[in-house]
Amino acid sequence: MNQRKKLVVGNWKMNGNKASLAEAQTMAAGAASVSPFADLAICPPATLAGWLADTLKDTGVALGGQNCHTEARGAFTGDISAEMWADLGARYVIVGHSERREYHGETDAIVAAKAAAAARAGLEAIICVGESLGQRDAGEALQVVGGQLAASIPDAIAAKPFVVAYEPVWAIGTGRTPTAAQVAEMHAAIRDGLRARIGKAAETCKVLYGGSVKPENARELMHVENVDGALVGGASLKAADFLAIAQACS
Ligand code: PGA
């Protein structure tokens, strides 16, 4: 029996400005109505993080970062450490999003170091994995994601809470989603990979699905076996859509 409560995380990416705080307030106000079956988190751009930390404080919506540096502090212009996110009151930090892997050259080793940094700072890393369309078409999806997963989970994290997000690259921002059967197959493989890596803790580790999750497809995707919530990009910018996705977890 799956006892894992669903988690719906909004990844605002490089979107939003001060006007978005009203959306966050609406999300916070709606959190109580979904709290019996879904926890919520928002990962805003750094410019809004301070304001959101205040807006979300003591509400049912947690704060998360979209990325972190491997080091705790130092001469790394433009970077933010996991400790800084923790200092702000964040609970989560996304590491290894495919956009970071692709546009910033982040390897599995770098992702693992960032996940270790998150654990060091007391945060839950949301470790992202996912295959490209070419890899899916070549029948390599399970192998690619299994390899990413094994190499992106550092030893330091094994005894601590963390989250995995399966995001097929070809489903991100495209409106395309895998079939429920494809999601079920991948999430079962990820659960097995976690069992091999962290043993019994794999049963409580949340494995989110991400990639074009919308209110219209959320109910089906969120009820696939081994899917413990969603990592939502575009549809997390509007409170009504974000809350509707969380509602679909019921
Ligand atoms: P999307 O993005 O929901 O806009 O497809 C998901 C993500 O990249 O986390």
Short mmCIF file of C-alpha atoms and ligand atoms in Angstrom, two decimals:
data_model
loop_
_atom_site.label_atom_id
_atom_site.label_comp_id
_atom_site.label_asym_id
_atom_site.label_seq_id
_atom_site.Cartn_x
_atom_site.Cartn_y
_atom_site.Cartn_z
CA MET A 1 0.00 0.00 0.00
CA ASN A 2 1.39 3.36 -1.01
CA GLN A 3 1.47 5.61 2.08
CA ARG A 4 3.44 8.41 0.48
CA LYS A 5 1.61 11.72 0.55
CA LYS A 6 1.66 13.52 -2.77
CA LEU A 7 3.94 16.53 -3.26
CA VAL A 8 3.25 19.16 -5.92
CA VAL A 9 6.19 21.47 -6.61
CA GLY A 10 5.97 24.60 -8.77
CA ASN A 11 9.15 25.41 -10.68
CA TRP A 12 8.74 29.00 -11.80
CA LYS A 13 12.03 28.89 -13.74
CA MET A 14 13.02 32.37 -15.03
CA ASN A 15 9.48 33.70 -14.77
CA GLY A 16 7.66 36.06 -12.48
CA ASN A 17 8.00 39.48 -10.92
CA LYS A 18 6.57 41.29 -7.93
CA ALA A 19 3.08 40.91 -9.38
CA SER A 20 3.48 37.13 -9.01
CA LEU A 21 3.35 37.49 -5.24
CA ALA A 22 -0.43 37.74 -5.51
CA GLU A 23 -0.47 34.30 -7.17
CA ALA A 24 1.68 32.91 -4.37
CA GLN A 25 -0.73 34.37 -1.80
CA THR A 26 -3.64 32.66 -3.55
CA MET A 27 -1.71 29.39 -3.57
CA ALA A 28 -1.01 29.76 0.15
CA ALA A 29 -4.69 30.46 0.80
CA GLY A 30 -5.67 27.35 -1.12
CA ALA A 31 -3.15 25.04 0.53
CA ALA A 32 -5.48 24.07 3.36
CA SER A 33 -8.06 22.70 0.91
CA VAL A 34 -5.55 20.25 -0.60
CA SER A 35 -3.53 19.51 2.53
CA PRO A 36 -5.30 16.22 3.32
CA PHE A 37 -3.75 14.68 0.21
CA ALA A 38 -1.03 16.97 -1.18
CA ASP A 39 1.85 19.07 0.14
CA LEU A 40 2.82 22.11 -1.93
CA ALA A 41 6.07 23.90 -2.64
CA ILE A 42 7.12 26.78 -4.88
CA CYS A 43 10.61 27.26 -6.31
CA PRO A 44 10.73 30.92 -7.42
CA PRO A 45 13.53 32.78 -9.18
CA ALA A 46 16.08 34.14 -6.71
CA THR A 47 14.80 37.71 -7.08
CA LEU A 48 11.47 36.72 -5.54
CA ALA A 49 12.77 34.24 -2.99
CA GLY A 50 12.97 36.68 -0.07
CA TRP A 51 9.46 37.95 -0.63
CA LEU A 52 8.11 34.45 -1.07
CA ALA A 53 9.82 33.33 2.12
CA ASP A 54 7.71 35.96 3.92
CA THR A 55 4.55 35.28 1.93
CA LEU A 56 4.71 31.52 2.46
CA LYS A 57 5.90 31.52 6.07
CA ASP A 58 3.60 29.45 8.28
CA THR A 59 1.35 28.60 5.34
CA GLY A 60 1.00 25.11 3.90
CA VAL A 61 3.30 25.98 0.99
CA ALA A 62 7.01 25.27 1.35
CA LEU A 63 9.77 27.26 -0.35
CA GLY A 64 12.39 25.71 -2.61
CA GLY A 65 15.37 26.82 -4.67
CA GLN A 66 15.78 25.98 -8.36
CA ASN A 67 19.49 25.26 -8.05
CA CYS A 68 22.37 25.55 -5.59
CA HIS A 69 26.16 25.64 -5.57
CA THR A 70 28.17 22.73 -4.21
CA GLU A 71 30.10 24.93 -1.76
CA ALA A 72 28.61 26.56 1.33
CA ARG A 73 30.16 29.98 0.66
CA GLY A 74 32.93 31.73 -1.20
CA ALA A 75 33.94 33.64 -4.31
CA PHE A 76 31.32 32.28 -6.71
CA THR A 77 29.72 35.31 -8.28
CA GLY A 78 26.05 34.87 -9.07
CA ASP A 79 25.67 31.59 -7.22
CA ILE A 80 23.54 30.68 -4.21
CA SER A 81 24.50 27.98 -1.72
CA ALA A 82 22.24 25.36 -0.19
CA GLU A 83 23.01 26.94 3.19
CA MET A 84 21.65 30.26 1.90
CA TRP A 85 18.42 28.58 0.82
CA ALA A 86 18.16 26.95 4.23
CA ASP A 87 18.82 30.31 5.90
CA LEU A 88 15.85 31.72 3.98
CA GLY A 89 13.62 28.97 5.32
CA ALA A 90 13.57 26.79 2.20
CA ARG A 91 12.81 23.11 2.57
CA TYR A 92 13.74 21.93 -0.93
CA VAL A 93 16.19 22.65 -3.71
CA ILE A 94 15.92 21.31 -7.25
CA VAL A 95 19.18 19.83 -8.54
CA GLY A 96 19.98 18.51 -11.99
CA HIS A 97 17.00 19.92 -13.85
CA SER A 98 17.44 19.06 -17.52
CA GLU A 99 17.74 22.77 -18.33
CA ARG A 100 20.71 22.99 -15.94
CA ARG A 101 22.17 19.79 -17.37
CA GLU A 102 21.76 21.06 -20.93
CA TYR A 103 22.48 24.81 -20.72
CA HIS A 104 24.98 24.75 -17.87
CA GLY A 105 26.78 21.50 -18.61
CA GLU A 106 25.84 19.87 -15.32
CA THR A 107 27.01 16.27 -15.24
CA ASP A 108 25.70 13.53 -12.96
CA ALA A 109 28.78 14.09 -10.78
CA ILE A 110 27.96 17.79 -10.38
CA VAL A 111 24.32 16.96 -9.66
CA ALA A 112 25.39 14.44 -7.01
CA ALA A 113 27.66 17.07 -5.41
CA LYS A 114 24.77 19.54 -5.35
CA ALA A 115 22.47 16.92 -3.82
CA ALA A 116 25.13 16.31 -1.16
CA ALA A 117 25.30 20.06 -0.55
CA ALA A 118 21.54 20.13 -0.07
CA ALA A 119 21.74 17.32 2.49
CA ARG A 120 24.62 19.09 4.26
CA ALA A 121 22.42 22.19 4.60
CA GLY A 122 19.43 20.22 5.86
CA LEU A 123 17.43 20.60 2.65
CA GLU A 124 15.66 17.92 0.64
CA ALA A 125 17.16 17.77 -2.84
CA ILE A 126 14.73 17.25 -5.69
CA ILE A 127 16.99 15.26 -8.02
CA CYS A 128 15.82 15.44 -11.63
CA VAL A 129 16.36 12.70 -14.20
CA GLY A 130 14.92 12.12 -17.65
CA GLU A 131 15.68 10.92 -21.14
CA SER A 132 15.73 12.87 -24.41
CA LEU A 133 13.37 12.05 -27.27
CA GLY A 134 16.21 10.43 -29.21
CA GLN A 135 17.01 8.20 -26.27
CA ARG A 136 13.32 7.27 -25.84
CA ASP A 137 12.97 6.48 -29.55
CA ALA A 138 16.13 4.37 -29.43
CA GLY A 139 14.63 2.30 -26.61
CA GLU A 140 17.23 3.56 -24.15
CA ALA A 141 14.98 5.47 -21.73
CA LEU A 142 15.11 2.99 -18.83
CA GLN A 143 18.85 2.54 -19.14
CA VAL A 144 19.59 6.27 -19.41
CA VAL A 145 17.40 7.23 -16.47
CA GLY A 146 18.71 4.32 -14.38
CA GLY A 147 22.26 5.47 -15.03
CA GLN A 148 21.46 9.11 -14.20
CA LEU A 149 19.72 8.07 -11.01
CA ALA A 150 22.54 5.88 -9.76
CA ALA A 151 25.17 8.53 -10.52
CA SER A 152 23.20 11.53 -9.23
CA ILE A 153 22.50 10.19 -5.71
CA PRO A 154 25.53 10.82 -3.50
CA ASP A 155 26.39 8.51 -0.60
CA ALA A 156 25.96 11.47 1.74
CA ILE A 157 22.25 11.63 1.01
CA ALA A 158 21.36 7.97 1.36
CA ALA A 159 20.20 8.22 4.97
CA LYS A 160 18.46 11.59 4.56
CA PRO A 161 15.17 12.56 2.94
CA PHE A 162 15.26 13.52 -0.72
CA VAL A 163 12.93 13.53 -3.70
CA VAL A 164 13.36 12.27 -7.25
CA ALA A 165 11.65 13.90 -10.24
CA TYR A 166 11.30 11.97 -13.48
CA GLU A 167 11.03 14.51 -16.28
CA PRO A 168 11.31 13.23 -19.83
CA VAL A 169 13.08 16.09 -21.62
CA TRP A 170 10.70 15.80 -24.59
CA ALA A 171 7.69 16.43 -22.34
CA ILE A 172 8.99 19.62 -20.73
CA GLY A 173 7.18 22.69 -22.00
CA THR A 174 6.00 20.85 -25.10
CA GLY A 175 2.45 19.88 -24.17
CA ARG A 176 3.39 16.24 -24.86
CA THR A 177 3.26 13.70 -22.07
CA PRO A 178 4.18 10.03 -21.88
CA THR A 179 1.35 7.53 -21.64
CA ALA A 180 0.30 6.35 -18.21
CA ALA A 181 1.88 2.99 -19.07
CA GLN A 182 5.22 4.64 -19.92
CA VAL A 183 5.14 6.63 -16.68
CA ALA A 184 4.26 3.50 -14.68
CA GLU A 185 7.11 1.55 -16.25
CA MET A 186 9.65 4.29 -15.56
CA HIS A 187 8.50 5.02 -12.02
CA ALA A 188 8.59 1.31 -11.13
CA ALA A 189 12.14 1.13 -12.49
CA ILE A 190 13.12 4.22 -10.48
CA ARG A 191 11.63 2.68 -7.32
CA ASP A 192 13.66 -0.47 -7.94
CA GLY A 193 16.77 1.62 -8.53
CA LEU A 194 16.16 3.42 -5.25
CA ARG A 195 15.72 0.10 -3.41
CA ALA A 196 19.07 -1.02 -4.76
CA ARG A 197 20.69 2.27 -3.75
CA ILE A 198 19.12 3.17 -0.40
CA GLY A 199 17.29 0.02 0.71
CA LYS A 200 14.12 0.39 2.78
CA ALA A 201 14.22 4.20 2.62
CA ALA A 202 13.14 3.81 -1.01
CA GLU A 203 9.60 3.12 0.21
CA THR A 204 9.26 6.63 1.63
CA CYS A 205 11.20 8.48 -1.09
CA LYS A 206 8.84 10.52 -3.24
CA VAL A 207 9.17 10.12 -7.00
CA LEU A 208 7.51 13.01 -8.84
CA TYR A 209 6.52 13.13 -12.48
CA GLY A 210 7.25 16.34 -14.40
CA GLY A 211 6.72 17.52 -17.98
CA SER A 212 3.60 19.33 -19.24
CA VAL A 213 1.51 18.51 -16.17
CA LYS A 214 -1.74 20.49 -16.45
CA PRO A 215 -5.11 20.43 -14.69
CA GLU A 216 -6.47 18.41 -17.65
CA ASN A 217 -3.98 15.53 -17.39
CA ALA A 218 -3.07 15.67 -13.71
CA ARG A 219 -5.70 13.25 -12.41
CA GLU A 220 -4.53 10.45 -14.68
CA LEU A 221 -0.80 11.07 -14.14
CA MET A 222 -1.05 11.53 -10.38
CA HIS A 223 -2.79 8.19 -9.95
CA VAL A 224 -0.21 6.12 -11.77
CA GLU A 225 1.47 3.59 -9.48
CA ASN A 226 4.66 4.96 -7.89
CA VAL A 227 3.88 8.56 -8.87
CA ASP A 228 4.04 10.60 -5.67
CA GLY A 229 3.32 14.05 -7.05
CA ALA A 230 4.36 16.49 -9.74
CA LEU A 231 7.09 18.93 -10.65
CA VAL A 232 5.19 21.61 -12.55
CA GLY A 233 6.65 24.34 -14.74
CA GLY A 234 4.31 26.44 -16.87
CA ALA A 235 1.11 25.51 -15.05
CA SER A 236 2.59 26.51 -11.69
CA LEU A 237 2.61 30.20 -12.57
CA LYS A 238 -1.16 30.54 -12.13
CA ALA A 239 -2.60 29.73 -8.73
CA ALA A 240 -5.83 28.32 -10.20
CA ASP A 241 -3.95 25.80 -12.36
CA PHE A 242 -1.45 24.90 -9.66
CA LEU A 243 -4.19 24.27 -7.09
CA ALA A 244 -6.25 22.33 -9.62
CA ILE A 245 -3.28 20.00 -10.18
CA ALA A 246 -2.96 19.52 -6.42
CA GLN A 247 -6.69 18.90 -6.19
CA ALA A 248 -6.32 16.15 -8.80
CA CYS A 249 -4.17 14.22 -6.32
CA SER A 250 -7.25 13.47 -4.18
P1 PGA B 1 6.55 22.15 -17.72
O1 PGA B 1 7.97 22.10 -16.98
O2 PGA B 1 5.51 21.78 -16.68
O3 PGA B 1 6.42 23.57 -18.18
O4 PGA B 1 6.59 21.17 -18.83
C1 PGA B 1 8.26 21.10 -16.05
C2 PGA B 1 9.66 21.28 -15.51
O5 PGA B 1 10.58 21.57 -16.28
O6 PGA B 1 9.89 21.10 -14.29
#
